[in-house]
Coordinates of C-alpha atoms in Angstrom, one line a residue:
M75 CA 268.5 -32.3 140.4
A76 CA 269.4 -31.6 136.9
N77 CA 270.2 -27.9 136.2
T78 CA 270.1 -28.1 132.4
A79 CA 268.0 -26.5 129.8
T80 CA 265.6 -28.6 127.8
S81 CA 263.1 -27.8 125.1
S82 CA 259.4 -27.5 125.7
Q83 CA 257.8 -30.6 126.9
R84 CA 254.9 -31.7 129.0
L85 CA 255.9 -32.4 132.6
S86 CA 254.9 -35.6 134.3
L87 CA 252.2 -35.4 137.0
P88 CA 254.5 -36.8 139.8
V89 CA 257.0 -34.0 139.1
V90 CA 254.2 -31.4 139.0
M91 CA 252.7 -32.6 142.3
S92 CA 256.0 -32.7 144.2
F93 CA 256.8 -29.2 143.0
A94 CA 253.3 -27.9 143.9
S95 CA 253.4 -29.5 147.4
T96 CA 254.8 -26.2 148.9
A97 CA 251.5 -24.6 148.0
L98 CA 249.9 -26.5 150.8
P99 CA 251.4 -24.6 153.7
I100 CA 251.7 -21.3 151.8
A101 CA 248.0 -21.3 150.9
A102 CA 247.1 -22.3 154.5
I103 CA 249.1 -19.5 156.0
G104 CA 247.7 -17.0 153.5
L105 CA 244.1 -18.0 154.3
V106 CA 244.6 -17.7 158.1
M107 CA 246.4 -14.3 157.6
A108 CA 243.5 -13.0 155.5
V109 CA 240.5 -14.4 157.4
Y110 CA 241.4 -15.4 160.9
L111 CA 244.3 -13.3 162.1
P112 CA 242.7 -9.9 161.8
R113 CA 239.7 -11.0 163.8
F114 CA 242.0 -12.9 166.2
F115 CA 244.0 -9.8 167.0
A116 CA 240.9 -7.6 167.3
A117 CA 238.5 -9.9 169.1
Q118 CA 240.7 -12.2 171.1
L119 CA 243.8 -10.1 171.8
G120 CA 242.1 -6.8 172.4
L121 CA 243.6 -4.6 169.7
S122 CA 241.3 -2.1 168.1
L123 CA 240.0 -2.4 164.5
V124 CA 241.9 0.7 163.5
A125 CA 245.2 -0.7 165.1
V126 CA 244.8 -4.0 163.3
G127 CA 244.0 -2.4 160.0
S128 CA 246.8 0.1 160.3
A129 CA 249.3 -2.6 161.2
F130 CA 248.4 -4.7 158.1
T131 CA 248.5 -1.6 155.9
I132 CA 251.9 -0.4 157.2
V133 CA 253.5 -3.8 156.8
R134 CA 252.2 -4.3 153.3
L135 CA 253.5 -0.9 152.2
L136 CA 256.9 -1.6 153.7
D137 CA 257.0 -5.1 152.4
M138 CA 256.0 -4.4 148.8
A139 CA 259.3 -2.6 148.2
L140 CA 261.1 -5.8 148.9
D141 CA 259.7 -7.9 146.1
P142 CA 261.6 -6.1 143.2
A143 CA 264.9 -6.5 145.1
L144 CA 264.1 -10.2 145.7
G145 CA 263.2 -10.7 142.1
M146 CA 266.4 -9.1 140.9
A147 CA 268.5 -11.2 143.3
M148 CA 266.8 -14.4 142.2
D149 CA 267.3 -13.7 138.5
R150 CA 271.1 -13.3 139.2
T151 CA 271.5 -16.3 141.5
Q152 CA 273.9 -18.9 140.2
S153 CA 274.6 -22.0 142.4
R154 CA 275.1 -25.7 141.9
F155 CA 271.8 -26.2 143.7
G156 CA 269.9 -24.1 141.1
R157 CA 268.6 -20.5 140.9
Y158 CA 265.3 -20.7 142.8
R159 CA 265.8 -23.8 145.0
P160 CA 268.1 -22.1 147.5
W161 CA 265.6 -19.3 148.0
L162 CA 262.8 -21.7 148.7
V163 CA 264.9 -23.4 151.3
L164 CA 265.8 -20.0 152.8
G165 CA 262.2 -18.8 153.2
A166 CA 260.9 -21.8 155.1
P167 CA 262.6 -21.1 158.6
I168 CA 261.7 -17.4 158.3
V169 CA 258.0 -18.2 157.9
M170 CA 258.1 -20.8 160.6
A171 CA 259.5 -18.4 163.2
A172 CA 257.1 -15.6 162.4
S173 CA 254.1 -17.9 162.3
Y174 CA 254.9 -19.1 165.8
M175 CA 255.2 -15.5 167.2
L176 CA 251.9 -14.4 165.6
F177 CA 249.7 -17.5 165.8
M178 CA 250.7 -18.1 169.4
A179 CA 250.5 -14.4 170.5
K180 CA 249.0 -13.7 173.9
P181 CA 246.7 -10.8 175.0
G182 CA 248.6 -7.7 175.8
I183 CA 250.7 -7.5 172.6
T184 CA 251.3 -4.0 171.2
E185 CA 250.8 -2.7 167.7
G186 CA 254.6 -2.5 167.3
Y187 CA 254.8 -6.3 168.1
L188 CA 252.2 -7.0 165.5
I189 CA 253.9 -4.8 162.8
G190 CA 257.3 -6.3 163.5
W191 CA 256.3 -10.0 163.2
L192 CA 253.9 -9.4 160.4
L193 CA 256.8 -7.8 158.5
V194 CA 259.0 -10.9 159.1
L195 CA 256.2 -13.2 158.0
Y196 CA 255.5 -11.3 154.8
V197 CA 259.2 -11.3 154.0
G198 CA 259.3 -15.1 154.3
I199 CA 256.1 -15.5 152.3
S200 CA 257.5 -13.2 149.6
I201 CA 260.6 -15.4 149.3
L202 CA 258.5 -18.6 149.1
T203 CA 255.9 -17.3 146.6
L204 CA 258.4 -15.6 144.3
A205 CA 260.7 -18.6 144.3
Q206 CA 257.9 -21.0 143.5
A207 CA 256.3 -18.8 140.8
A208 CA 259.6 -18.1 139.0
W209 CA 260.7 -21.7 139.3
A210 CA 257.4 -22.8 137.7
A211 CA 257.9 -20.5 134.8
S212 CA 261.3 -22.1 133.9
L213 CA 260.0 -25.6 134.7
A214 CA 257.0 -25.5 132.3
T215 CA 257.8 -23.7 129.1
D216 CA 254.8 -24.7 126.9
Y217 CA 251.9 -22.2 126.7
H218 CA 249.2 -24.8 127.5
D219 CA 251.3 -26.9 129.9
R220 CA 251.7 -23.7 132.0
S221 CA 248.0 -23.5 132.4
R222 CA 248.1 -27.1 133.6
V223 CA 251.0 -26.6 136.0
Y224 CA 249.7 -23.4 137.6
G225 CA 246.3 -25.1 137.8
V226 CA 247.8 -28.0 139.8
I227 CA 249.6 -25.5 142.1
Q228 CA 246.3 -23.7 142.7
A229 CA 244.5 -27.0 143.3
V230 CA 247.2 -28.1 145.8
G231 CA 246.9 -24.7 147.5
V232 CA 243.1 -25.3 147.8
V233 CA 243.7 -28.6 149.5
G234 CA 246.0 -26.8 152.0
A235 CA 243.3 -24.2 152.7
V236 CA 240.6 -26.8 153.1
L237 CA 242.7 -28.8 155.6
I238 CA 243.5 -25.7 157.7
L239 CA 239.7 -24.9 157.8
L240 CA 238.8 -28.4 158.8
L241 CA 241.3 -28.5 161.6
P242 CA 239.4 -26.3 164.1
L243 CA 236.1 -28.1 163.1
A244 CA 237.8 -31.4 163.8
L245 CA 238.8 -30.2 167.3
G246 CA 235.2 -29.3 168.2
P247 CA 234.8 -26.9 171.1
K248 CA 238.5 -26.9 171.7
G249 CA 239.1 -25.5 168.2
T250 CA 237.2 -22.2 168.7
G251 CA 238.7 -18.8 169.4
A252 CA 242.4 -18.6 170.2
N253 CA 242.8 -22.4 170.4
G254 CA 241.8 -22.8 166.8
V255 CA 244.3 -20.2 165.7
H256 CA 247.1 -21.9 167.7
A257 CA 246.2 -25.3 166.1
M258 CA 246.4 -23.7 162.7
G259 CA 249.8 -22.2 163.5
W260 CA 251.2 -25.6 164.4
F261 CA 249.8 -27.2 161.3
C262 CA 251.6 -24.7 159.1
I263 CA 254.8 -24.8 161.1
I264 CA 255.0 -28.6 160.8
L265 CA 253.9 -28.9 157.2
L266 CA 256.2 -26.3 155.7
P267 CA 259.6 -28.0 156.1
I268 CA 258.2 -31.3 154.9
T269 CA 256.8 -29.9 151.6
V270 CA 259.8 -27.7 150.9
A271 CA 262.1 -30.7 151.3
L272 CA 259.9 -32.8 149.0
C273 CA 259.9 -30.0 146.3
S274 CA 263.7 -29.4 146.6
F275 CA 264.8 -33.0 146.4
V276 CA 262.4 -34.3 143.7
T277 CA 261.8 -31.4 141.3
P278 CA 264.4 -30.7 138.6
E279 CA 265.4 -27.1 137.9
R280 CA 266.0 -25.9 134.4
I281 CA 268.5 -23.1 134.1
N282 CA 268.5 -21.1 130.9
P283 CA 271.9 -21.2 129.1
E284 CA 271.9 -17.4 128.7
A285 CA 273.7 -16.2 131.9
D286 CA 272.6 -12.7 132.6
K287 CA 275.8 -11.0 133.8
E288 CA 274.3 -7.5 133.9
R289 CA 272.9 -6.2 137.1
A290 CA 269.2 -5.2 136.9
T291 CA 268.6 -1.5 137.4
L292 CA 265.6 0.7 138.2
A293 CA 265.6 1.5 134.5
D294 CA 265.1 -2.2 133.7
Y295 CA 262.3 -2.3 136.3
W296 CA 260.6 0.6 134.7
D297 CA 261.0 -0.8 131.2
L298 CA 259.2 -4.0 132.3
V299 CA 256.3 -2.0 133.9
R300 CA 255.9 0.0 130.7
R301 CA 255.5 -3.1 128.5
P302 CA 251.9 -3.1 127.3
E303 CA 251.3 -6.8 128.3
M304 CA 252.9 -6.4 131.7
A305 CA 251.1 -3.1 132.4
R306 CA 247.8 -4.8 131.8
L307 CA 248.7 -7.8 134.0
I308 CA 249.8 -5.4 136.8
F309 CA 246.6 -3.4 136.6
A310 CA 244.4 -6.6 136.4
D311 CA 246.2 -8.3 139.2
L312 CA 245.7 -5.3 141.5
F313 CA 242.0 -5.0 141.0
M314 CA 241.5 -8.8 141.1
A315 CA 243.3 -8.7 144.4
L316 CA 241.2 -5.9 145.7
G317 CA 238.0 -7.8 145.0
P318 CA 238.4 -11.2 146.8
G319 CA 240.7 -9.4 149.3
T320 CA 237.9 -7.3 150.6
T321 CA 235.7 -10.3 151.1
A322 CA 238.5 -12.2 152.9
A323 CA 239.0 -9.4 155.5
L324 CA 235.3 -9.0 156.2
Y325 CA 234.2 -12.6 155.8
L326 CA 233.7 -13.6 159.4
F327 CA 232.1 -10.2 160.3
F328 CA 229.7 -10.4 157.3
F329 CA 228.4 -14.0 157.8
H330 CA 228.3 -13.9 161.6
D331 CA 227.0 -10.5 162.3
A332 CA 225.1 -9.5 159.1
R333 CA 223.8 -12.8 158.0
G334 CA 223.2 -14.6 161.4
Y335 CA 225.4 -17.7 161.0
S336 CA 227.2 -19.2 164.0
T337 CA 230.9 -19.4 164.3
Q338 CA 230.9 -23.1 163.4
Q339 CA 228.6 -22.5 160.4
T340 CA 230.9 -19.7 159.0
G341 CA 233.8 -22.3 159.2
V342 CA 231.7 -24.8 157.3
L343 CA 230.8 -22.3 154.6
L344 CA 234.4 -21.3 154.2
V345 CA 235.3 -25.0 153.7
F346 CA 232.8 -25.3 150.8
F347 CA 234.0 -21.9 149.4
I348 CA 237.7 -23.1 149.4
A349 CA 236.9 -26.6 148.3
A350 CA 235.0 -25.3 145.3
G351 CA 238.3 -23.7 144.2
L352 CA 239.7 -27.2 143.8
L353 CA 237.2 -27.9 141.0
G354 CA 237.5 -24.3 139.8
S355 CA 241.3 -24.4 139.4
M356 CA 241.1 -27.5 137.3
F357 CA 238.2 -26.1 135.2
W358 CA 239.8 -22.7 134.6
G359 CA 243.1 -24.3 133.7
W360 CA 241.3 -26.5 131.2
L361 CA 239.3 -23.6 129.8
A362 CA 242.4 -21.5 129.4
Q363 CA 243.9 -24.3 127.3
K364 CA 240.8 -24.4 125.1
V365 CA 240.0 -20.8 124.5
G366 CA 243.1 -18.9 125.6
K367 CA 244.1 -17.5 129.0
H368 CA 242.7 -14.0 128.4
R369 CA 239.3 -15.2 127.3
A370 CA 239.1 -17.5 130.3
I371 CA 239.8 -14.7 132.8
I372 CA 237.3 -12.3 131.2
T373 CA 234.7 -15.0 131.5
A374 CA 235.6 -15.5 135.1
A375 CA 235.3 -11.8 135.9
V376 CA 231.7 -11.7 134.5
A377 CA 230.7 -14.8 136.3
Y378 CA 232.1 -13.4 139.6
A379 CA 229.7 -10.5 139.4
F380 CA 226.7 -12.8 139.2
T381 CA 227.8 -15.2 141.9
Q382 CA 228.8 -12.5 144.3
S383 CA 225.6 -10.5 143.9
A384 CA 223.6 -13.7 144.6
L385 CA 224.8 -13.7 148.2
M386 CA 222.6 -10.8 149.0
I387 CA 219.4 -12.5 147.9
I388 CA 220.0 -15.6 150.1
P389 CA 217.9 -15.4 153.3
P390 CA 220.0 -15.0 156.5
A391 CA 221.0 -18.2 158.3
T392 CA 220.0 -20.5 155.5
M393 CA 222.8 -23.0 155.1
S394 CA 221.0 -25.0 152.4
L395 CA 221.2 -21.9 150.0
A396 CA 224.4 -20.4 151.4
I397 CA 226.5 -23.5 150.7
P398 CA 225.9 -23.6 146.9
G399 CA 226.1 -19.8 146.9
M400 CA 229.6 -19.8 148.5
M401 CA 230.7 -22.7 146.3
S402 CA 229.8 -20.8 143.2
V403 CA 231.8 -17.7 144.3
G404 CA 234.8 -19.9 145.3
F405 CA 234.6 -21.8 142.0
V406 CA 234.8 -18.6 139.9
S407 CA 237.3 -16.6 142.0
S408 CA 239.9 -19.4 141.8
A409 CA 240.6 -18.4 138.2
F410 CA 242.2 -15.0 138.9
I411 CA 245.6 -15.7 140.4
L412 CA 246.0 -19.0 138.5
I413 CA 245.7 -17.4 135.0
V414 CA 247.5 -14.2 135.8
R415 CA 250.6 -16.1 137.0
A416 CA 250.6 -18.3 133.9
M417 CA 250.4 -15.2 131.7
V418 CA 253.3 -13.6 133.5
A419 CA 255.4 -16.6 132.5
D420 CA 254.5 -16.1 128.8
V421 CA 255.6 -12.4 129.1
A422 CA 258.9 -13.5 130.7
D423 CA 259.6 -15.7 127.6
E424 CA 258.9 -12.7 125.3
V425 CA 261.2 -10.5 127.4
R426 CA 264.1 -13.0 127.3
L427 CA 263.7 -13.4 123.5
E428 CA 263.8 -9.6 122.9
T429 CA 266.5 -8.6 125.5
G430 CA 268.5 -11.7 126.0
K431 CA 268.0 -11.2 129.8
E432 CA 266.4 -13.4 132.4
R433 CA 263.8 -11.3 134.2
V434 CA 261.3 -13.9 135.3
G435 CA 261.9 -13.3 139.1
L436 CA 261.5 -9.5 138.6
L437 CA 258.3 -9.9 136.6
Y438 CA 256.7 -12.0 139.3
A439 CA 257.8 -9.5 141.8
L440 CA 255.7 -6.9 140.0
V441 CA 252.5 -8.9 140.3
T442 CA 253.2 -10.1 143.9
T443 CA 253.7 -6.4 144.8
T444 CA 250.2 -5.6 143.4
Q445 CA 248.8 -8.4 145.5
K446 CA 250.3 -6.8 148.6
I447 CA 249.0 -3.4 147.6
G448 CA 245.6 -4.9 147.1
T449 CA 245.5 -6.6 150.5
A450 CA 246.9 -3.6 152.3
I451 CA 244.2 -1.4 150.8
T452 CA 241.4 -3.8 151.5
V453 CA 242.2 -4.5 155.2
G454 CA 243.1 -0.9 156.0
I455 CA 240.3 0.9 154.2
S456 CA 237.6 -1.8 154.9
F457 CA 238.3 -1.7 158.7
W458 CA 238.5 2.1 158.5
V459 CA 235.1 2.3 156.8
L460 CA 233.6 -0.1 159.4
D461 CA 234.9 2.1 162.2
I462 CA 233.3 5.2 160.5
V463 CA 229.8 3.5 160.3
G464 CA 230.1 2.5 163.9
Y465 CA 230.6 -1.2 163.5
N466 CA 231.9 -2.9 166.7
A467 CA 234.0 -6.1 166.2
A468 CA 234.2 -7.1 169.9
E469 CA 232.7 -10.5 170.9
G470 CA 229.0 -10.1 171.8
A471 CA 228.7 -6.5 170.6
V472 CA 225.4 -5.3 169.3
N473 CA 225.6 -3.3 166.1
T474 CA 223.1 -0.8 164.6
P475 CA 221.3 -1.5 161.3
E476 CA 223.3 1.3 159.7
A477 CA 226.6 -0.4 160.7
I478 CA 225.4 -3.8 159.4
R479 CA 224.3 -2.2 156.1
G480 CA 227.7 -0.6 155.7
L481 CA 229.3 -4.0 156.3
E482 CA 227.1 -5.7 153.7
L483 CA 227.9 -3.1 151.0
C484 CA 231.6 -3.4 151.6
Y485 CA 231.5 -7.2 151.4
V486 CA 229.2 -7.8 148.5
F487 CA 229.3 -4.9 146.0
A488 CA 232.7 -3.3 146.2
P489 CA 234.5 -6.5 145.1
I490 CA 232.3 -6.8 142.0
I491 CA 233.4 -3.3 140.8
F492 CA 237.1 -4.1 141.4
V493 CA 237.0 -7.4 139.5
F494 CA 235.2 -5.9 136.5
F495 CA 238.0 -3.4 136.1
G496 CA 240.5 -6.3 136.3
G497 CA 238.7 -8.3 133.6
A498 CA 238.4 -5.4 131.3
A499 CA 242.2 -5.1 131.1
F500 CA 242.4 -8.3 129.0
I501 CA 240.2 -7.0 126.1
G502 CA 242.4 -7.0 123.1
W503 CA 245.1 -9.2 124.6
K504 CA 247.8 -10.1 122.0
L505 CA 250.1 -12.6 123.6
D506 CA 247.9 -15.7 122.7
A507 CA 248.9 -19.3 122.1
T508 CA 250.0 -18.7 118.5
R509 CA 252.2 -15.8 119.3
H510 CA 253.8 -17.6 122.3
A511 CA 254.5 -20.7 120.2
D512 CA 256.6 -18.6 117.9
V513 CA 258.4 -17.0 120.9
R514 CA 259.2 -20.5 122.4
R515 CA 260.3 -21.8 119.0
Q516 CA 262.9 -19.0 118.7
L517 CA 264.0 -19.4 122.3
D518 CA 264.5 -23.1 121.9
E519 CA 266.5 -22.6 118.8
R520 CA 268.7 -20.0 120.5
D521 CA 269.1 -22.2 123.6
A522 CA 270.2 -25.1 121.5
L523 CA 272.8 -22.9 119.8
A524 CA 274.0 -21.7 123.2
A525 CA 274.4 -25.3 124.4
Q526 CA 276.4 -26.1 121.3
A527 CA 278.6 -23.1 121.8
A528 CA 279.2 -24.0 125.5
L529 CA 280.3 -27.5 124.4
L530 CA 282.6 -26.2 121.7
D531 CA 284.1 -23.7 124.1
S532 CA 284.8 -26.4 126.7
V533 CA 286.5 -28.5 124.1
S534 CA 288.5 -26.0 122.1
G535 CA 288.2 -22.7 123.9
V536 CA 286.3 -21.2 120.9
G537 CA 283.0 -19.5 121.7
L538 CA 280.0 -18.6 119.6
A539 CA 278.0 -15.5 120.1
T540 CA 274.4 -16.8 120.6
D541 CA 272.9 -14.4 123.2
T542 CA 272.3 -11.4 120.9
P543 CA 268.7 -10.1 121.4
R544 CA 266.4 -9.8 118.5

C-alpha cells in the first residue's frame, strides 16, 4: 500500500477493478433505497405516502450538512494507512448496521424509527461515496484516464445494481414483497465488507507531497462554490439528480399502476434499464475521451429527452417495446454521474495548483450534497403531488384517471426539463483536455520538486520552499 506521489500514468485494469469493487454494494444499496424502500415502507409496512416522503426529505436535509465536514476531515487526514482508506473502512460497519435495521424492518415502525435509521444509513453511504470519489481523483491523474476509471466504477456499480435486481427474480414467489427486500438487505450486508477489504488491501493510495496544514474554513468552502467551473458542476449535478431521481422514486408506481405491468415485469424492465447502463458507462467514458467531457454530457442530456419521451408512446403492458425503451433511457442516463465526477477531479487539480491546498474531498462533498438535495426534493415533492391528485399507493387500490395522469406527468416529463437545465450548464466549458494537461504538467513538476526537497531535508535538515501557489 504505497502512499507515494507519482506522476500521471495509466492505471492497470486489475488495480482499477479492485478499487471499483466497492461500487457493487454501494450501487445496490442506492438502487434499493431509491426504488424499493419507499414502496416497501408505504405498501408493506403501512406508513402513509406523506410520512415516507417527509422522512426521506427530512433525512436528506439533515444529512447534506454532513458532507462538507466529512470532506474537510478527509482532506486533512494523515495516517500510515493513507488519507481515504481509513474512511472507507469506517463507513462499512455503519452502512451494514443501518441496512439491517431498515431492510429487515417489521410492520408497526414509526416515522421516527424510519428517520433515525435512514439518517445513520445516509451517513455511512456519505463516508463510502466521498472516500471512494476522492481516492479515485488522486489515484487517476490523467484527464482521459479519469474518464476510464470513473467509467469502470460506474460499470461495476451497474453490475451490483443488476445483481440486486435479479435476486428477487431468482427467488421466484419467495422473492416478492417484504421477502424480496429482506433478501436484498442480506446481499448488501454480506457483500460490503468483502469488497471494502479487496479495495483496501490491493489498491495503492497516492498522497500528494503538499501537506495542507491549514484547517479549511467556511470561507474556503464558499470560495470553492464561487469558482465558475465548480458552480456549473454543482448546478448541473443538482438538476441531473432531479431528473433520474424523480423516475426512481415513481418507477414502480408508474409501470405497475399507470402502464399495466405486473410486479415481476417491472423487475425485469428494471434489470434491462440498469444493465444498459453497463454499456452506457463504457460508451460515455469512451466518448468523453474522444470529444471531451463537457461535449459528451451535453450530448447525453439531449439524448435523454428523446428516450424518456418515447416511454409515453409505448402501448401499455407491451414488454417487447418497453424493454428497448427502458434500455435506451438507462444507456443515456448512465452518463451523468460518471462524467460530472470525473470533471470534479479536474477542478480539484486546478484548485491545488492555484492555492497549494488539497481540497478534493471538499469538492466532492459539494456535488454529493447536490445529489442529496435532488433526491430529497424528488421523493418529498413527488409523493406530495401524488397525494394531492388523489393517488393511492396501497396494494390493490383503484386510482382515478386523473390520479394516473398526474403520475404519468411526474414520471415522464418533469425529468426531461431538469436534465435539460443540467446539460445547458456545460455550454462554454473551459477546463478541457488541453487546459488540464497544462495544469497536470505544472503540478507534476512541483510535486517532483517537493519530493526532492523532502529528501534533502531528511538528509541535511535543509528544506526548499516548493508549495507556493501560483
